Amino acid sequence: DRLEEVTAELHQLCLAAAEEVVRSKRFAEFAIPPAYHDLVAASFTRGDPTLFGRFDLAWDGVGEPKLLEYNADTPTALLEASVAQWRWLEQKVRPNDPEADQFNSLHEKLIARWAAIRDTWGTGRVHVSCVKEHEEDWGNTEYLRDCALQAGLDAKQLYIEDIGWNGETFTDLDETPVEALFKLYPWEWIAQEEFGGHVPRCATRFLEPPWKMLLSNKGVLPIL
């Protein structure tokens, strides 16, 4: 319960920091390329939805938790924290303690969040993407795709390397427009790619959204 309180508080502080950066236009201090300044500002002002982030905390259970890192854009370790933990509970703990329960509700909350994002977007189609030949990233994206399917979305797998550009919009291998894209691929890398030049003028919705660059790029630390 204490960790949940702390992460909620930290999230609000990060949002406040991002708002200050947009208000004062301090994008350069956060290593955001000039071509992305307006995109990031518009994304934050619109309140583009975010699926998740990962706070890495140090805590001894007594004092105040300390933030070590906030992975706001490309967090992993989802399988370990949800499905693997649940199976450990079922196989190793409940035989001796039938009333025991899991410490987190990550799985249920991911499904609920996907459903909320679907309603916000007004579309049920999303492509879920990572780089090829990276087993950990593929495992995380396939798990997220499964959660999206359970939330009622039409979630399709698509590798980053297979995303095309038809002159107007991003497409998949079937030339279907990519209306919404979850990408386990850092924004700072996208901005450096050749296809990254198309992002500011495309209609694709992104998870995580462009404004997450304010919390994930290797610039200065947010200071309120």
mmCIF file of C-alpha atoms in Angstrom:
data_model
loop_
_atom_site.group_PDB
_atom_site.id
_atom_site.type_symbol
_atom_site.label_atom_id
_atom_site.label_comp_id
_atom_site.label_asym_id
_atom_site.label_seq_id
_atom_site.Cartn_x
_atom_site.Cartn_y
_atom_site.Cartn_z
ATOM 1 C CA ASP A 1 0.000 0.000 0.000
ATOM 2 C CA ARG A 2 2.834 2.383 0.826
ATOM 3 C CA LEU A 3 4.571 1.699 -2.477
ATOM 4 C CA GLU A 4 1.341 2.326 -4.374
ATOM 5 C CA GLU A 5 0.938 5.658 -2.590
ATOM 6 C CA VAL A 6 4.510 6.636 -3.396
ATOM 7 C CA THR A 7 4.312 5.738 -7.084
ATOM 8 C CA ALA A 8 1.067 7.689 -7.432
ATOM 9 C CA GLU A 9 2.728 10.722 -5.839
ATOM 10 C CA LEU A 10 5.840 10.390 -8.005
ATOM 11 C CA HIS A 11 3.717 10.114 -11.137
ATOM 12 C CA GLN A 12 1.938 13.361 -10.326
ATOM 13 C CA LEU A 13 5.270 15.095 -9.679
ATOM 14 C CA CYS A 14 6.553 13.890 -13.047
ATOM 15 C CA LEU A 15 3.433 15.212 -14.773
ATOM 16 C CA ALA A 16 3.930 18.553 -13.053
ATOM 17 C CA ALA A 17 7.548 18.623 -14.218
ATOM 18 C CA ALA A 18 6.494 17.807 -17.787
ATOM 19 C CA GLU A 19 3.879 20.569 -17.678
ATOM 20 C CA GLU A 20 6.526 23.056 -16.582
ATOM 21 C CA VAL A 21 8.846 22.027 -19.437
ATOM 22 C CA VAL A 22 6.047 22.526 -21.973
ATOM 23 C CA ARG A 23 5.020 25.849 -20.437
ATOM 24 C CA SER A 24 8.559 27.244 -20.421
ATOM 25 C CA LYS A 25 9.573 25.492 -23.675
ATOM 26 C CA ARG A 26 12.701 23.937 -22.124
ATOM 27 C CA PHE A 27 12.730 21.110 -24.679
ATOM 28 C CA ALA A 28 16.392 21.501 -25.594
ATOM 29 C CA GLU A 29 17.414 20.818 -21.989
ATOM 30 C CA PHE A 30 15.739 17.424 -22.322
ATOM 31 C CA ALA A 31 17.573 16.553 -25.544
ATOM 32 C CA ILE A 32 14.365 16.704 -27.594
ATOM 33 C CA PRO A 33 15.120 17.460 -31.275
ATOM 34 C CA PRO A 34 13.679 20.761 -32.576
ATOM 35 C CA ALA A 35 11.505 18.924 -35.112
ATOM 36 C CA TYR A 36 9.720 17.224 -32.208
ATOM 37 C CA HIS A 37 9.115 20.252 -29.977
ATOM 38 C CA ASP A 38 5.636 21.050 -31.302
ATOM 39 C CA LEU A 39 4.704 17.362 -31.427
ATOM 40 C CA VAL A 40 5.640 16.817 -27.784
ATOM 41 C CA ALA A 41 3.875 19.988 -26.647
ATOM 42 C CA ALA A 42 0.693 19.126 -28.557
ATOM 43 C CA SER A 43 0.740 15.552 -27.261
ATOM 44 C CA PHE A 44 0.966 16.718 -23.655
ATOM 45 C CA THR A 45 -1.621 19.472 -24.078
ATOM 46 C CA ARG A 46 -4.092 16.997 -25.614
ATOM 47 C CA GLY A 47 -3.502 14.586 -22.774
ATOM 48 C CA ASP A 48 -2.573 11.686 -25.041
ATOM 49 C CA PRO A 49 -3.083 8.524 -22.974
ATOM 50 C CA THR A 50 -0.231 6.536 -21.488
ATOM 51 C CA LEU A 51 -0.355 2.796 -20.851
ATOM 52 C CA PHE A 52 2.281 2.383 -18.174
ATOM 53 C CA GLY A 53 5.662 3.309 -16.746
ATOM 54 C CA ARG A 54 8.003 1.655 -14.260
ATOM 55 C CA PHE A 55 9.362 3.267 -11.116
ATOM 56 C CA ASP A 56 12.446 1.530 -9.736
ATOM 57 C CA LEU A 57 12.493 2.129 -5.996
ATOM 58 C CA ALA A 58 14.784 1.271 -3.103
ATOM 59 C CA TRP A 59 13.005 0.660 0.198
ATOM 60 C CA ASP A 60 13.796 -1.160 3.429
ATOM 61 C CA GLY A 61 10.173 -1.253 4.536
ATOM 62 C CA VAL A 62 10.776 1.283 7.279
ATOM 63 C CA GLY A 63 11.946 4.650 5.939
ATOM 64 C CA GLU A 64 10.819 6.552 2.877
ATOM 65 C CA PRO A 65 11.120 4.807 -0.514
ATOM 66 C CA LYS A 66 13.792 6.315 -2.771
ATOM 67 C CA LEU A 67 13.405 6.646 -6.525
ATOM 68 C CA LEU A 68 16.327 5.161 -8.445
ATOM 69 C CA GLU A 69 14.948 5.449 -11.969
ATOM 70 C CA TYR A 70 11.726 6.118 -13.850
ATOM 71 C CA ASN A 71 11.451 4.154 -17.081
ATOM 72 C CA ALA A 72 8.612 6.144 -18.585
ATOM 73 C CA ASP A 73 8.867 5.057 -22.202
ATOM 74 C CA THR A 74 10.004 1.438 -22.625
ATOM 75 C CA PRO A 75 9.557 -0.452 -19.339
ATOM 76 C CA THR A 76 9.888 -4.229 -19.316
ATOM 77 C CA ALA A 77 9.807 -6.962 -16.611
ATOM 78 C CA LEU A 78 6.047 -7.290 -17.088
ATOM 79 C CA LEU A 79 5.974 -11.083 -17.250
ATOM 80 C CA GLU A 80 8.038 -11.400 -14.086
ATOM 81 C CA ALA A 81 5.808 -8.991 -12.180
ATOM 82 C CA SER A 82 2.468 -10.404 -13.309
ATOM 83 C CA VAL A 83 2.108 -13.889 -14.801
ATOM 84 C CA ALA A 84 5.271 -15.448 -13.335
ATOM 85 C CA GLN A 85 4.506 -14.025 -9.899
ATOM 86 C CA TRP A 86 0.946 -15.340 -10.059
ATOM 87 C CA ARG A 87 2.078 -18.838 -11.008
ATOM 88 C CA TRP A 88 4.624 -18.812 -8.187
ATOM 89 C CA LEU A 89 1.823 -17.866 -5.825
ATOM 90 C CA GLU A 90 -0.391 -20.687 -7.106
ATOM 91 C CA GLN A 91 2.317 -23.357 -7.144
ATOM 92 C CA LYS A 92 4.478 -22.516 -4.135
ATOM 93 C CA VAL A 93 2.506 -20.385 -1.705
ATOM 94 C CA ARG A 94 -1.174 -21.262 -1.775
ATOM 95 C CA PRO A 95 -0.666 -24.991 -1.073
ATOM 96 C CA ASN A 96 0.530 -23.893 2.388
ATOM 97 C CA ASP A 97 -1.495 -20.687 2.693
ATOM 98 C CA PRO A 98 -4.787 -20.882 0.743
ATOM 99 C CA GLU A 99 -5.742 -17.315 1.670
ATOM 100 C CA ALA A 100 -2.556 -15.768 0.281
ATOM 101 C CA ASP A 101 -2.940 -13.261 -2.538
ATOM 102 C CA GLN A 102 -0.704 -11.512 -5.059
ATOM 103 C CA PHE A 103 0.804 -8.208 -3.962
ATOM 104 C CA ASN A 104 -0.061 -6.439 -7.217
ATOM 105 C CA SER A 105 -2.958 -6.358 -9.678
ATOM 106 C CA LEU A 106 -0.815 -5.479 -12.685
ATOM 107 C CA HIS A 107 -2.513 -7.911 -15.062
ATOM 108 C CA GLU A 108 -6.027 -6.695 -14.325
ATOM 109 C CA LYS A 109 -4.986 -3.053 -14.452
ATOM 110 C CA LEU A 110 -3.267 -3.450 -17.822
ATOM 111 C CA ILE A 111 -6.426 -4.919 -19.305
ATOM 112 C CA ALA A 112 -8.528 -2.145 -17.793
ATOM 113 C CA ARG A 113 -6.105 0.488 -19.054
ATOM 114 C CA TRP A 114 -6.156 -0.935 -22.577
ATOM 115 C CA ALA A 115 -9.961 -0.745 -22.509
ATOM 116 C CA ALA A 116 -9.851 2.881 -21.368
ATOM 117 C CA ILE A 117 -7.369 3.782 -24.112
ATOM 118 C CA ARG A 118 -9.562 2.037 -26.692
ATOM 119 C CA ASP A 119 -12.489 4.218 -25.630
ATOM 120 C CA THR A 120 -10.326 7.356 -25.707
ATOM 121 C CA TRP A 121 -8.987 6.623 -29.184
ATOM 122 C CA GLY A 122 -12.313 5.566 -30.603
ATOM 123 C CA THR A 123 -10.654 2.715 -32.482
ATOM 124 C CA GLY A 124 -10.152 -0.916 -31.594
ATOM 125 C CA ARG A 125 -7.187 -1.572 -33.870
ATOM 126 C CA VAL A 126 -3.623 -1.333 -32.587
ATOM 127 C CA HIS A 127 -0.292 -2.673 -33.805
ATOM 128 C CA VAL A 128 2.113 -3.885 -31.112
ATOM 129 C CA SER A 129 5.752 -3.590 -32.064
ATOM 130 C CA CYS A 130 9.332 -4.287 -31.030
ATOM 131 C CA VAL A 131 12.595 -5.043 -32.837
ATOM 132 C CA LYS A 132 13.193 -8.426 -34.424
ATOM 133 C CA GLU A 133 15.291 -11.130 -32.774
ATOM 134 C CA HIS A 134 15.004 -9.735 -29.253
ATOM 135 C CA GLU A 135 13.372 -12.420 -27.134
ATOM 136 C CA GLU A 136 12.796 -10.315 -24.022
ATOM 137 C CA ASP A 137 11.138 -7.472 -25.928
ATOM 138 C CA TRP A 138 9.044 -9.925 -27.932
ATOM 139 C CA GLY A 139 7.865 -11.622 -24.736
ATOM 140 C CA ASN A 140 6.843 -8.309 -23.200
ATOM 141 C CA THR A 141 5.018 -7.096 -26.309
ATOM 142 C CA GLU A 142 3.235 -10.412 -26.807
ATOM 143 C CA TYR A 143 2.041 -10.254 -23.209
ATOM 144 C CA LEU A 144 0.801 -6.689 -23.736
ATOM 145 C CA ARG A 145 -0.876 -7.754 -26.978
ATOM 146 C CA ASP A 146 -2.658 -10.534 -25.103
ATOM 147 C CA CYS A 147 -3.865 -8.006 -22.521
ATOM 148 C CA ALA A 148 -5.096 -5.767 -25.357
ATOM 149 C CA LEU A 149 -6.979 -8.679 -26.910
ATOM 150 C CA GLN A 150 -8.615 -9.416 -23.560
ATOM 151 C CA ALA A 151 -9.648 -5.742 -23.447
ATOM 152 C CA GLY A 152 -11.457 -6.131 -26.765
ATOM 153 C CA LEU A 153 -8.912 -4.564 -29.113
ATOM 154 C CA ASP A 154 -7.840 -5.946 -32.475
ATOM 155 C CA ALA A 155 -4.138 -6.127 -31.563
ATOM 156 C CA LYS A 156 -1.702 -7.203 -34.268
ATOM 157 C CA GLN A 157 1.998 -7.966 -33.966
ATOM 158 C CA LEU A 158 4.313 -5.870 -36.161
ATOM 159 C CA TYR A 159 8.087 -5.594 -35.963
ATOM 160 C CA ILE A 160 9.636 -2.127 -36.057
ATOM 161 C CA GLU A 161 11.688 -3.130 -39.093
ATOM 162 C CA ASP A 162 8.518 -4.065 -41.010
ATOM 163 C CA ILE A 163 6.732 -0.737 -40.612
ATOM 164 C CA GLY A 164 6.409 1.016 -43.964
ATOM 165 C CA TRP A 165 5.645 4.538 -45.159
ATOM 166 C CA ASN A 166 3.398 5.100 -48.195
ATOM 167 C CA GLY A 167 3.983 8.814 -48.474
ATOM 168 C CA GLU A 168 1.104 9.722 -46.184
ATOM 169 C CA THR A 169 1.004 7.290 -43.290
ATOM 170 C CA PHE A 170 2.765 4.347 -41.680
ATOM 171 C CA THR A 171 1.624 0.908 -42.875
ATOM 172 C CA ASP A 172 2.059 -2.753 -41.972
ATOM 173 C CA LEU A 173 3.126 -5.575 -44.288
ATOM 174 C CA ASP A 174 -0.403 -5.747 -45.736
ATOM 175 C CA GLU A 175 -0.312 -2.009 -46.526
ATOM 176 C CA THR A 176 -2.910 -1.465 -43.797
ATOM 177 C CA PRO A 177 -2.546 1.982 -42.189
ATOM 178 C CA VAL A 178 -1.107 1.900 -38.686
ATOM 179 C CA GLU A 179 -3.755 3.897 -36.839
ATOM 180 C CA ALA A 180 -2.321 3.210 -33.390
ATOM 181 C CA LEU A 181 1.077 1.800 -32.474
ATOM 182 C CA PHE A 182 2.450 0.483 -29.223
ATOM 183 C CA LYS A 183 6.208 0.517 -29.674
ATOM 184 C CA LEU A 184 8.726 -0.984 -27.296
ATOM 185 C CA TYR A 185 11.314 1.245 -28.917
ATOM 186 C CA PRO A 186 12.659 4.437 -27.302
ATOM 187 C CA TRP A 187 11.549 7.788 -28.617
ATOM 188 C CA GLU A 188 15.150 8.987 -28.550
ATOM 189 C CA TRP A 189 15.997 6.237 -31.078
ATOM 190 C CA ILE A 190 12.957 6.973 -33.247
ATOM 191 C CA ALA A 191 13.970 10.624 -33.497
ATOM 192 C CA GLN A 192 17.351 9.542 -34.906
ATOM 193 C CA GLU A 193 15.953 7.092 -37.456
ATOM 194 C CA GLU A 194 15.268 8.037 -41.069
ATOM 195 C CA PHE A 195 11.574 7.201 -40.640
ATOM 196 C CA GLY A 196 11.509 9.384 -37.548
ATOM 197 C CA GLY A 197 11.211 12.423 -39.796
ATOM 198 C CA HIS A 198 7.705 11.303 -40.764
ATOM 199 C CA VAL A 199 6.431 11.051 -37.196
ATOM 200 C CA PRO A 200 5.634 14.751 -36.575
ATOM 201 C CA ARG A 201 3.332 14.817 -39.621
ATOM 202 C CA CYS A 202 1.670 11.403 -39.401
ATOM 203 C CA ALA A 203 -1.762 10.638 -37.954
ATOM 204 C CA THR A 204 -0.649 7.536 -36.023
ATOM 205 C CA ARG A 205 -1.398 7.439 -32.300
ATOM 206 C CA PHE A 206 1.533 6.217 -30.226
ATOM 207 C CA LEU A 207 1.998 4.347 -26.982
ATOM 208 C CA GLU A 208 3.905 5.537 -25.207
ATOM 209 C CA PRO A 209 2.868 9.026 -26.456
ATOM 210 C CA PRO A 210 5.373 11.659 -27.656
ATOM 211 C CA TRP A 211 5.118 13.616 -24.405
ATOM 212 C CA LYS A 212 6.815 10.740 -22.603
ATOM 213 C CA MET A 213 10.029 12.061 -24.185
ATOM 214 C CA LEU A 214 9.895 14.699 -21.455
ATOM 215 C CA LEU A 215 10.391 11.979 -18.842
ATOM 216 C CA SER A 216 12.626 9.529 -20.676
ATOM 217 C CA ASN A 217 15.145 11.423 -22.814
ATOM 218 C CA LYS A 218 18.694 11.680 -21.512
ATOM 219 C CA GLY A 219 18.581 15.344 -20.666
ATOM 220 C CA VAL A 220 18.689 17.151 -17.335
ATOM 221 C CA LEU A 221 16.666 15.882 -14.399
ATOM 222 C CA PRO A 222 13.198 17.417 -14.015
ATOM 223 C CA ILE A 223 13.345 20.205 -11.442
ATOM 224 C CA LEU A 224 10.216 21.878 -10.147
#
